[in-house]
Amino acid sequence: MMNHDDINLPWVVAEVTAAFYRYEDALVSNNVAVLDELFWHDKNTVRLGAGENLYGIDEIRAFRAARPSAGLQRTLRHTVITTFGEDYAVCSTEFTRAGTERIGRQQQTWVRFAYGWRIVAAQVSLMS
């Protein structure tokens, strides 16, 4: 059972925040190697996007490899990172891309493994 004192431990929040922004930097620069590194390399990893449903690391890798590298810059807002204990976190944010008022939403579930923090599930949506 989760103890409230274990929610948002400062050092865990700092680690996850660093991992989240490393992912964000890799996303907007289309650094596929880092994006791949930060996802859990397992068939149970899920990424649900605005136009795709990807199940397993192989489908996520194929999507990243085929994705255009232009137009990926975005501005984040309302980013909330919440950690639960030392090994589990949820990152939620909204974003807008240059030239549009359309708001996107992104949520990621992160888990600490022996080799570091990894995204085990991600969801991206675009609001009309």
mmCIF file of N, CA and C in Angstrom:
data_model
loop_
_atom_site.group_PDB
_atom_site.id
_atom_site.type_symbol
_atom_site.label_atom_id
_atom_site.label_comp_id
_atom_site.label_asym_id
_atom_site.label_seq_id
_atom_site.Cartn_x
_atom_site.Cartn_y
_atom_site.Cartn_z
ATOM 1 N N MET A 1 0.842 -1.177 0.000
ATOM 2 C CA MET A 1 0.000 0.000 0.000
ATOM 3 C C MET A 1 0.892 1.247 0.000
ATOM 4 N N MET A 2 0.533 2.218 -0.822
ATOM 5 C CA MET A 2 1.326 3.444 -0.959
ATOM 6 C C MET A 2 1.141 4.332 0.270
ATOM 7 N N ASN A 3 2.237 4.813 0.784
ATOM 8 C CA ASN A 3 2.248 5.765 1.880
ATOM 9 C C ASN A 3 2.327 7.167 1.281
ATOM 10 N N HIS A 4 1.512 8.100 1.731
ATOM 11 C CA HIS A 4 1.514 9.464 1.177
ATOM 12 C C HIS A 4 2.880 10.140 1.300
ATOM 13 N N ASP A 5 3.668 9.733 2.283
ATOM 14 C CA ASP A 5 4.999 10.316 2.441
ATOM 15 C C ASP A 5 5.939 9.911 1.308
ATOM 16 N N ASP A 6 5.568 8.866 0.553
ATOM 17 C CA ASP A 6 6.402 8.386 -0.547
ATOM 18 C C ASP A 6 6.017 8.993 -1.890
ATOM 19 N N ILE A 7 5.032 9.855 -1.906
ATOM 20 C CA ILE A 7 4.614 10.517 -3.146
ATOM 21 C C ILE A 7 5.454 11.781 -3.317
ATOM 22 N N ASN A 8 6.018 11.916 -4.513
ATOM 23 C CA ASN A 8 6.839 13.081 -4.871
ATOM 24 C C ASN A 8 8.058 13.266 -3.970
ATOM 25 N N LEU A 9 8.780 12.171 -3.754
ATOM 26 C CA LEU A 9 10.070 12.286 -3.077
ATOM 27 C C LEU A 9 10.952 13.188 -3.940
ATOM 28 N N PRO A 10 11.522 14.237 -3.379
ATOM 29 C CA PRO A 10 12.230 15.232 -4.198
ATOM 30 C C PRO A 10 13.297 14.647 -5.124
ATOM 31 N N TRP A 11 14.103 13.726 -4.658
ATOM 32 C CA TRP A 11 15.163 13.162 -5.502
ATOM 33 C C TRP A 11 14.600 12.308 -6.626
ATOM 34 N N VAL A 12 13.458 11.662 -6.399
ATOM 35 C CA VAL A 12 12.829 10.862 -7.450
ATOM 36 C C VAL A 12 12.204 11.798 -8.493
ATOM 37 N N VAL A 13 11.539 12.844 -8.027
ATOM 38 C CA VAL A 13 10.969 13.832 -8.956
ATOM 39 C C VAL A 13 12.073 14.419 -9.828
ATOM 40 N N ALA A 14 13.216 14.722 -9.241
ATOM 41 C CA ALA A 14 14.341 15.285 -10.017
ATOM 42 C C ALA A 14 14.811 14.304 -11.085
ATOM 43 N N GLU A 15 14.924 13.033 -10.747
ATOM 44 C CA GLU A 15 15.356 12.029 -11.722
ATOM 45 C C GLU A 15 14.358 11.894 -12.870
ATOM 46 N N VAL A 16 13.080 11.807 -12.533
ATOM 47 C CA VAL A 16 12.060 11.632 -13.567
ATOM 48 C C VAL A 16 11.948 12.891 -14.418
ATOM 49 N N THR A 17 12.040 14.046 -13.804
ATOM 50 C CA THR A 17 12.000 15.301 -14.557
ATOM 51 C C THR A 17 13.136 15.340 -15.570
ATOM 52 N N ALA A 18 14.324 14.944 -15.166
ATOM 53 C CA ALA A 18 15.466 14.912 -16.090
ATOM 54 C C ALA A 18 15.202 13.932 -17.233
ATOM 55 N N ALA A 19 14.660 12.762 -16.922
ATOM 56 C CA ALA A 19 14.362 11.772 -17.964
ATOM 57 C C ALA A 19 13.283 12.294 -18.905
ATOM 58 N N PHE A 20 12.260 12.926 -18.355
ATOM 59 C CA PHE A 20 11.168 13.464 -19.166
ATOM 60 C C PHE A 20 11.689 14.520 -20.151
ATOM 61 N N TYR A 21 12.502 15.446 -19.671
ATOM 62 C CA TYR A 21 13.008 16.497 -20.557
ATOM 63 C C TYR A 21 14.072 15.962 -21.522
ATOM 64 N N ARG A 22 14.758 14.916 -21.154
ATOM 65 C CA ARG A 22 15.659 14.253 -22.110
ATOM 66 C C ARG A 22 14.825 13.656 -23.241
ATOM 67 N N TYR A 23 13.715 13.038 -22.896
ATOM 68 C CA TYR A 23 12.804 12.503 -23.905
ATOM 69 C C TYR A 23 12.276 13.637 -24.791
ATOM 70 N N GLU A 24 11.839 14.723 -24.191
ATOM 71 C CA GLU A 24 11.294 15.853 -24.942
ATOM 72 C C GLU A 24 12.330 16.410 -25.908
ATOM 73 N N ASP A 25 13.559 16.588 -25.454
ATOM 74 C CA ASP A 25 14.625 17.075 -26.336
ATOM 75 C C ASP A 25 14.848 16.116 -27.506
ATOM 76 N N ALA A 26 14.841 14.820 -27.212
ATOM 77 C CA ALA A 26 15.022 13.823 -28.273
ATOM 78 C C ALA A 26 13.847 13.833 -29.240
ATOM 79 N N LEU A 27 12.647 14.063 -28.722
ATOM 80 C CA LEU A 27 11.457 14.081 -29.566
ATOM 81 C C LEU A 27 11.516 15.223 -30.576
ATOM 82 N N VAL A 28 11.788 16.419 -30.126
ATOM 83 C CA VAL A 28 11.764 17.568 -31.037
ATOM 84 C C VAL A 28 12.967 17.597 -31.971
ATOM 85 N N SER A 29 14.052 16.906 -31.608
ATOM 86 C CA SER A 29 15.214 16.831 -32.502
ATOM 87 C C SER A 29 15.218 15.530 -33.301
ATOM 88 N N ASN A 30 14.189 14.709 -33.113
ATOM 89 C CA ASN A 30 14.043 13.418 -33.790
ATOM 90 C C ASN A 30 15.265 12.518 -33.568
ATOM 91 N N ASN A 31 15.753 12.503 -32.335
ATOM 92 C CA ASN A 31 16.869 11.649 -31.961
ATOM 93 C C ASN A 31 16.305 10.257 -31.649
ATOM 94 N N VAL A 32 16.173 9.460 -32.680
ATOM 95 C CA VAL A 32 15.512 8.161 -32.581
ATOM 96 C C VAL A 32 16.244 7.232 -31.612
ATOM 97 N N ALA A 33 17.551 7.318 -31.552
ATOM 98 C CA ALA A 33 18.312 6.447 -30.650
ATOM 99 C C ALA A 33 17.938 6.697 -29.187
ATOM 100 N N VAL A 34 17.824 7.953 -28.799
ATOM 101 C CA VAL A 34 17.450 8.277 -27.421
ATOM 102 C C VAL A 34 15.984 7.926 -27.177
ATOM 103 N N LEU A 35 15.111 8.212 -28.136
ATOM 104 C CA LEU A 35 13.710 7.844 -27.982
ATOM 105 C C LEU A 35 13.580 6.343 -27.762
ATOM 106 N N ASP A 36 14.304 5.563 -28.547
ATOM 107 C CA ASP A 36 14.280 4.115 -28.400
ATOM 108 C C ASP A 36 14.819 3.704 -27.029
ATOM 109 N N GLU A 37 15.891 4.309 -26.614
ATOM 110 C CA GLU A 37 16.493 3.983 -25.314
ATOM 111 C C GLU A 37 15.504 4.196 -24.172
ATOM 112 N N LEU A 38 14.709 5.261 -24.251
ATOM 113 C CA LEU A 38 13.848 5.641 -23.128
ATOM 114 C C LEU A 38 12.528 4.870 -23.066
ATOM 115 N N PHE A 39 12.232 4.074 -24.082
ATOM 116 C CA PHE A 39 11.067 3.190 -23.998
ATOM 117 C C PHE A 39 11.514 1.818 -23.502
ATOM 118 N N TRP A 40 10.675 1.186 -22.722
ATOM 119 C CA TRP A 40 10.927 -0.171 -22.251
ATOM 120 C C TRP A 40 10.980 -1.094 -23.453
ATOM 121 N N HIS A 41 11.995 -1.876 -23.586
ATOM 122 C CA HIS A 41 12.180 -2.781 -24.718
ATOM 123 C C HIS A 41 11.448 -4.090 -24.445
ATOM 124 N N ASP A 42 10.122 -4.022 -24.608
ATOM 125 C CA ASP A 42 9.301 -5.187 -24.290
ATOM 126 C C ASP A 42 8.061 -5.203 -25.173
ATOM 127 N N LYS A 43 7.509 -6.393 -25.379
ATOM 128 C CA LYS A 43 6.297 -6.521 -26.189
ATOM 129 C C LYS A 43 5.078 -5.912 -25.496
ATOM 130 N N ASN A 44 5.171 -5.630 -24.193
ATOM 131 C CA ASN A 44 4.055 -5.059 -23.446
ATOM 132 C C ASN A 44 4.072 -3.535 -23.385
ATOM 133 N N THR A 45 5.053 -2.910 -23.989
ATOM 134 C CA THR A 45 5.096 -1.451 -24.047
ATOM 135 C C THR A 45 4.019 -0.970 -25.016
ATOM 136 N N VAL A 46 3.334 0.112 -24.642
ATOM 137 C CA VAL A 46 2.223 0.620 -25.444
ATOM 138 C C VAL A 46 2.440 2.102 -25.712
ATOM 139 N N ARG A 47 2.183 2.530 -26.956
ATOM 140 C CA ARG A 47 2.149 3.951 -27.305
ATOM 141 C C ARG A 47 0.920 4.180 -28.155
ATOM 142 N N LEU A 48 -0.021 4.923 -27.611
ATOM 143 C CA LEU A 48 -1.256 5.254 -28.323
ATOM 144 C C LEU A 48 -1.156 6.706 -28.748
ATOM 145 N N GLY A 49 -1.237 6.947 -30.054
ATOM 146 C CA GLY A 49 -1.062 8.291 -30.571
ATOM 147 C C GLY A 49 -2.314 8.838 -31.206
ATOM 148 N N ALA A 50 -2.169 10.014 -31.773
ATOM 149 C CA ALA A 50 -3.301 10.680 -32.422
ATOM 150 C C ALA A 50 -3.787 9.901 -33.633
ATOM 151 N N GLY A 51 -2.909 9.158 -34.284
ATOM 152 C CA GLY A 51 -3.305 8.415 -35.467
ATOM 153 C C GLY A 51 -2.758 7.006 -35.518
ATOM 154 N N GLU A 52 -2.220 6.526 -34.394
ATOM 155 C CA GLU A 52 -1.633 5.194 -34.395
ATOM 156 C C GLU A 52 -1.811 4.536 -33.026
ATOM 157 N N ASN A 53 -1.885 3.230 -33.040
ATOM 158 C CA ASN A 53 -1.933 2.421 -31.829
ATOM 159 C C ASN A 53 -0.800 1.418 -31.942
ATOM 160 N N LEU A 54 0.214 1.576 -31.099
ATOM 161 C CA LEU A 54 1.430 0.773 -31.210
ATOM 162 C C LEU A 54 1.563 -0.119 -29.988
ATOM 163 N N TYR A 55 1.710 -1.406 -30.237
ATOM 164 C CA TYR A 55 1.809 -2.387 -29.169
ATOM 165 C C TYR A 55 3.135 -3.123 -29.298
ATOM 166 N N GLY A 56 3.990 -2.921 -28.323
ATOM 167 C CA GLY A 56 5.298 -3.566 -28.315
ATOM 168 C C GLY A 56 6.373 -2.655 -28.872
ATOM 169 N N ILE A 57 7.583 -2.869 -28.402
ATOM 170 C CA ILE A 57 8.701 -2.005 -28.788
ATOM 171 C C ILE A 57 8.983 -2.064 -30.281
ATOM 172 N N ASP A 58 8.744 -3.211 -30.933
ATOM 173 C CA ASP A 58 9.024 -3.296 -32.375
ATOM 174 C C ASP A 58 8.125 -2.356 -33.175
ATOM 175 N N GLU A 59 6.839 -2.272 -32.832
ATOM 176 C CA GLU A 59 5.939 -1.347 -33.531
ATOM 177 C C GLU A 59 6.302 0.100 -33.240
ATOM 178 N N ILE A 60 6.713 0.385 -32.016
ATOM 179 C CA ILE A 60 7.117 1.749 -31.656
ATOM 180 C C ILE A 60 8.374 2.136 -32.432
ATOM 181 N N ARG A 61 9.330 1.232 -32.531
ATOM 182 C CA ARG A 61 10.555 1.500 -33.291
ATOM 183 C C ARG A 61 10.239 1.755 -34.764
ATOM 184 N N ALA A 62 9.370 0.939 -35.341
ATOM 185 C CA ALA A 62 9.020 1.106 -36.756
ATOM 186 C C ALA A 62 8.351 2.458 -36.989
ATOM 187 N N PHE A 63 7.478 2.872 -36.079
ATOM 188 C CA PHE A 63 6.826 4.179 -36.182
ATOM 189 C C PHE A 63 7.869 5.299 -36.138
ATOM 190 N N ARG A 64 8.782 5.241 -35.187
ATOM 191 C CA ARG A 64 9.814 6.274 -35.057
ATOM 192 C C ARG A 64 10.695 6.336 -36.308
ATOM 193 N N ALA A 65 11.054 5.192 -36.838
ATOM 194 C CA ALA A 65 11.931 5.148 -38.017
ATOM 195 C C ALA A 65 11.255 5.769 -39.235
ATOM 196 N N ALA A 66 9.937 5.665 -39.334
ATOM 197 C CA ALA A 66 9.211 6.160 -40.504
ATOM 198 C C ALA A 66 8.696 7.586 -40.323
ATOM 199 N N ARG A 67 8.779 8.126 -39.138
ATOM 200 C CA ARG A 67 8.205 9.447 -38.859
ATOM 201 C C ARG A 67 9.050 10.550 -39.481
ATOM 202 N N PRO A 68 8.409 11.518 -40.138
ATOM 203 C CA PRO A 68 9.160 12.659 -40.682
ATOM 204 C C PRO A 68 9.844 13.438 -39.552
ATOM 205 N N SER A 69 10.983 14.025 -39.857
ATOM 206 C CA SER A 69 11.719 14.751 -38.824
ATOM 207 C C SER A 69 11.416 16.247 -38.813
ATOM 208 N N ALA A 70 10.590 16.727 -39.727
ATOM 209 C CA ALA A 70 10.267 18.165 -39.781
ATOM 210 C C ALA A 70 9.009 18.456 -38.965
ATOM 211 N N GLY A 71 8.940 19.662 -38.444
ATOM 212 C CA GLY A 71 7.733 20.124 -37.765
ATOM 213 C C GLY A 71 7.498 19.517 -36.397
ATOM 214 N N LEU A 72 8.546 19.119 -35.709
ATOM 215 C CA LEU A 72 8.388 18.472 -34.416
ATOM 216 C C LEU A 72 8.505 19.432 -33.231
ATOM 217 N N GLN A 73 8.930 20.669 -33.494
ATOM 218 C CA GLN A 73 9.064 21.640 -32.410
ATOM 219 C C GLN A 73 7.710 21.902 -31.763
ATOM 220 N N ARG A 74 7.719 22.059 -30.445
ATOM 221 C CA ARG A 74 6.468 22.323 -29.736
ATOM 222 C C ARG A 74 6.760 23.033 -28.426
ATOM 223 N N THR A 75 5.720 23.631 -27.892
ATOM 224 C CA THR A 75 5.802 24.321 -26.615
ATOM 225 C C THR A 75 4.955 23.556 -25.612
ATOM 226 N N LEU A 76 5.555 23.226 -24.469
ATOM 227 C CA LEU A 76 4.838 22.508 -23.421
ATOM 228 C C LEU A 76 4.167 23.477 -22.474
ATOM 229 N N ARG A 77 3.078 23.021 -21.869
ATOM 230 C CA ARG A 77 2.422 23.808 -20.824
ATOM 231 C C ARG A 77 1.683 22.843 -19.905
ATOM 232 N N HIS A 78 1.467 23.279 -18.711
ATOM 233 C CA HIS A 78 0.740 22.492 -17.699
ATOM 234 C C HIS A 78 1.376 21.115 -17.488
ATOM 235 N N THR A 79 2.692 21.062 -17.453
ATOM 236 C CA THR A 79 3.380 19.790 -17.233
ATOM 237 C C THR A 79 3.311 19.431 -15.750
ATOM 238 N N VAL A 80 2.872 18.209 -15.469
ATOM 239 C CA VAL A 80 2.781 17.703 -14.101
ATOM 240 C C VAL A 80 3.505 16.363 -14.054
ATOM 241 N N ILE A 81 4.469 16.271 -13.155
ATOM 242 C CA ILE A 81 5.206 15.029 -12.950
ATOM 243 C C ILE A 81 4.951 14.592 -11.517
ATOM 244 N N THR A 82 4.385 13.407 -11.365
ATOM 245 C CA THR A 82 4.061 12.874 -10.050
ATOM 246 C C THR A 82 4.739 11.523 -9.906
ATOM 247 N N THR A 83 5.464 11.354 -8.801
ATOM 248 C CA THR A 83 6.138 10.084 -8.554
ATOM 249 C C THR A 83 5.470 9.378 -7.378
ATOM 250 N N PHE A 84 5.525 8.067 -7.435
ATOM 251 C CA PHE A 84 4.921 7.228 -6.409
ATOM 252 C C PHE A 84 5.978 6.243 -5.939
ATOM 253 N N GLY A 85 6.498 6.476 -4.742
ATOM 254 C CA GLY A 85 7.616 5.674 -4.273
ATOM 255 C C GLY A 85 8.859 6.011 -5.069
ATOM 256 N N GLU A 86 9.757 5.066 -5.161
ATOM 257 C CA GLU A 86 11.030 5.297 -5.838
ATOM 258 C C GLU A 86 11.068 4.782 -7.267
ATOM 259 N N ASP A 87 10.005 4.101 -7.711
ATOM 260 C CA ASP A 87 10.114 3.360 -8.966
ATOM 261 C C ASP A 87 8.987 3.587 -9.968
ATOM 262 N N TYR A 88 8.074 4.512 -9.708
ATOM 263 C CA TYR A 88 6.907 4.669 -10.579
ATOM 264 C C TYR A 88 6.563 6.145 -10.693
ATOM 265 N N ALA A 89 6.240 6.589 -11.921
ATOM 266 C CA ALA A 89 5.906 8.000 -12.126
ATOM 267 C C ALA A 89 4.935 8.149 -13.292
ATOM 268 N N VAL A 90 4.176 9.239 -13.251
ATOM 269 C CA VAL A 90 3.272 9.617 -14.332
ATOM 270 C C VAL A 90 3.613 11.051 -14.725
ATOM 271 N N CYS A 91 3.818 11.271 -16.021
ATOM 272 C CA CYS A 91 4.109 12.608 -16.553
ATOM 273 C C CYS A 91 2.979 12.986 -17.505
ATOM 274 N N SER A 92 2.372 14.135 -17.251
ATOM 275 C CA SER A 92 1.282 14.629 -18.090
ATOM 276 C C SER A 92 1.612 16.040 -18.536
ATOM 277 N N THR A 93 1.305 16.343 -19.789
ATOM 278 C CA THR A 93 1.570 17.688 -20.287
ATOM 279 C C THR A 93 0.629 18.007 -21.440
ATOM 280 N N GLU A 94 0.473 19.271 -21.706
ATOM 281 C CA GLU A 94 -0.190 19.749 -22.918
ATOM 282 C C GLU A 94 0.889 20.378 -23.781
ATOM 283 N N PHE A 95 0.631 20.448 -25.088
ATOM 284 C CA PHE A 95 1.600 21.071 -25.978
ATOM 285 C C PHE A 95 0.880 21.725 -27.149
ATOM 286 N N THR A 96 1.563 22.696 -27.746
ATOM 287 C CA THR A 96 1.113 23.305 -28.999
ATOM 288 C C THR A 96 2.307 23.324 -29.942
ATOM 289 N N ARG A 97 2.013 23.213 -31.211
ATOM 290 C CA ARG A 97 3.055 23.287 -32.244
ATOM 291 C C ARG A 97 3.005 24.676 -32.877
ATOM 292 N N ALA A 98 4.124 25.115 -33.398
ATOM 293 C CA ALA A 98 4.207 26.428 -34.040
ATOM 294 C C ALA A 98 3.188 26.522 -35.167
ATOM 295 N N GLY A 99 2.506 27.657 -35.230
ATOM 296 C CA GLY A 99 1.580 27.908 -36.320
ATOM 297 C C GLY A 99 0.180 27.357 -36.110
ATOM 298 N N THR A 100 -0.097 26.793 -34.945
ATOM 299 C CA THR A 100 -1.434 26.276 -34.694
ATOM 300 C C THR A 100 -1.837 26.528 -33.242
ATOM 301 N N GLU A 101 -3.105 26.695 -33.039
ATOM 302 C CA GLU A 101 -3.648 26.858 -31.693
ATOM 303 C C GLU A 101 -4.120 25.523 -31.128
ATOM 304 N N ARG A 102 -4.055 24.499 -31.955
ATOM 305 C CA ARG A 102 -4.525 23.178 -31.550
ATOM 306 C C ARG A 102 -3.691 22.656 -30.380
ATOM 307 N N ILE A 103 -4.362 22.148 -29.369
ATOM 308 C CA ILE A 103 -3.697 21.658 -28.170
ATOM 309 C C ILE A 103 -3.560 20.143 -28.243
ATOM 310 N N GLY A 104 -2.376 19.668 -27.920
ATOM 311 C CA GLY A 104 -2.143 18.240 -27.789
ATOM 312 C C GLY A 104 -1.954 17.891 -26.333
ATOM 313 N N ARG A 105 -2.231 16.652 -26.026
ATOM 314 C CA ARG A 105 -2.018 16.162 -24.666
ATOM 315 C C ARG A 105 -1.165 14.913 -24.732
ATOM 316 N N GLN A 106 -0.314 14.768 -23.742
ATOM 317 C CA GLN A 106 0.592 13.624 -23.688
ATOM 318 C C GLN A 106 0.649 13.123 -22.248
ATOM 319 N N GLN A 107 0.586 11.835 -22.081
ATOM 320 C CA GLN A 107 0.761 11.238 -20.760
ATOM 321 C C GLN A 107 1.649 10.019 -20.895
ATOM 322 N N GLN A 108 2.596 9.913 -19.974
ATOM 323 C CA GLN A 108 3.542 8.803 -19.986
ATOM 324 C C GLN A 108 3.593 8.174 -18.605
ATOM 325 N N THR A 109 3.690 6.862 -18.584
ATOM 326 C CA THR A 109 3.941 6.126 -17.359
ATOM 327 C C THR A 109 5.391 5.664 -17.395
ATOM 328 N N TRP A 110 6.148 6.023 -16.377
ATOM 329 C CA TRP A 110 7.571 5.699 -16.285
ATOM 330 C C TRP A 110 7.793 4.728 -15.132
ATOM 331 N N VAL A 111 8.701 3.776 -15.327
ATOM 332 C CA VAL A 111 9.086 2.822 -14.295
ATOM 333 C C VAL A 111 10.607 2.787 -14.222
ATOM 334 N N ARG A 112 11.122 2.723 -12.991
ATOM 335 C CA ARG A 112 12.570 2.606 -12.801
ATOM 336 C C ARG A 112 12.956 1.126 -12.897
ATOM 337 N N PHE A 113 13.850 0.837 -13.808
ATOM 338 C CA PHE A 113 14.447 -0.487 -13.930
ATOM 339 C C PHE A 113 15.892 -0.395 -13.429
ATOM 340 N N ALA A 114 16.568 -1.514 -13.316
ATOM 341 C CA ALA A 114 17.966 -1.509 -12.873
ATOM 342 C C ALA A 114 18.830 -0.649 -13.789
ATOM 343 N N TYR A 115 18.441 -0.520 -15.065
ATOM 344 C CA TYR A 115 19.209 0.241 -16.055
ATOM 345 C C TYR A 115 18.670 1.654 -16.265
ATOM 346 N N GLY A 116 17.697 2.088 -15.466
ATOM 347 C CA GLY A 116 17.223 3.468 -15.532
ATOM 348 C C GLY A 116 15.724 3.592 -15.747
ATOM 349 N N TRP A 117 15.264 4.825 -15.822
ATOM 350 C CA TRP A 117 13.850 5.128 -16.022
ATOM 351 C C TRP A 117 13.454 4.847 -17.472
ATOM 352 N N ARG A 118 12.308 4.187 -17.660
ATOM 353 C CA ARG A 118 11.815 3.869 -18.992
ATOM 354 C C ARG A 118 10.312 4.103 -19.061
ATOM 355 N N ILE A 119 9.854 4.522 -20.244
ATOM 356 C CA ILE A 119 8.421 4.682 -20.497
ATOM 357 C C ILE A 119 7.851 3.299 -20.796
ATOM 358 N N VAL A 120 6.812 2.926 -20.046
ATOM 359 C CA VAL A 120 6.169 1.641 -20.267
ATOM 360 C C VAL A 120 4.832 1.801 -20.991
ATOM 361 N N ALA A 121 4.288 3.019 -20.926
ATOM 362 C CA ALA A 121 3.039 3.313 -21.638
ATOM 363 C C ALA A 121 3.005 4.804 -21.927
ATOM 364 N N ALA A 122 2.536 5.164 -23.121
ATOM 365 C CA ALA A 122 2.437 6.570 -23.508
ATOM 366 C C ALA A 122 1.175 6.768 -24.329
ATOM 367 N N GLN A 123 0.574 7.933 -24.147
ATOM 368 C CA GLN A 123 -0.634 8.276 -24.908
ATOM 369 C C GLN A 123 -0.516 9.716 -25.344
ATOM 370 N N VAL A 124 -0.801 9.964 -26.614
ATOM 371 C CA VAL A 124 -0.776 11.310 -27.183
ATOM 372 C C VAL A 124 -2.104 11.536 -27.887
ATOM 373 N N SER A 125 -2.713 12.695 -27.654
ATOM 374 C CA SER A 125 -3.968 13.020 -28.330
ATOM 375 C C SER A 125 -3.928 14.473 -28.771
ATOM 376 N N LEU A 126 -4.705 14.782 -29.784
ATOM 377 C CA LEU A 126 -4.846 16.154 -30.258
ATOM 378 C C LEU A 126 -6.291 16.573 -30.048
ATOM 379 N N MET A 127 -6.468 17.749 -29.472
ATOM 380 C CA MET A 127 -7.802 18.273 -29.222
ATOM 381 C C MET A 127 -8.229 19.118 -30.420
ATOM 382 N N SER A 128 -9.485 19.120 -30.694
ATOM 383 C CA SER A 128 -9.972 19.900 -31.853
ATOM 384 C C SER A 128 -10.144 21.350 -31.498
#
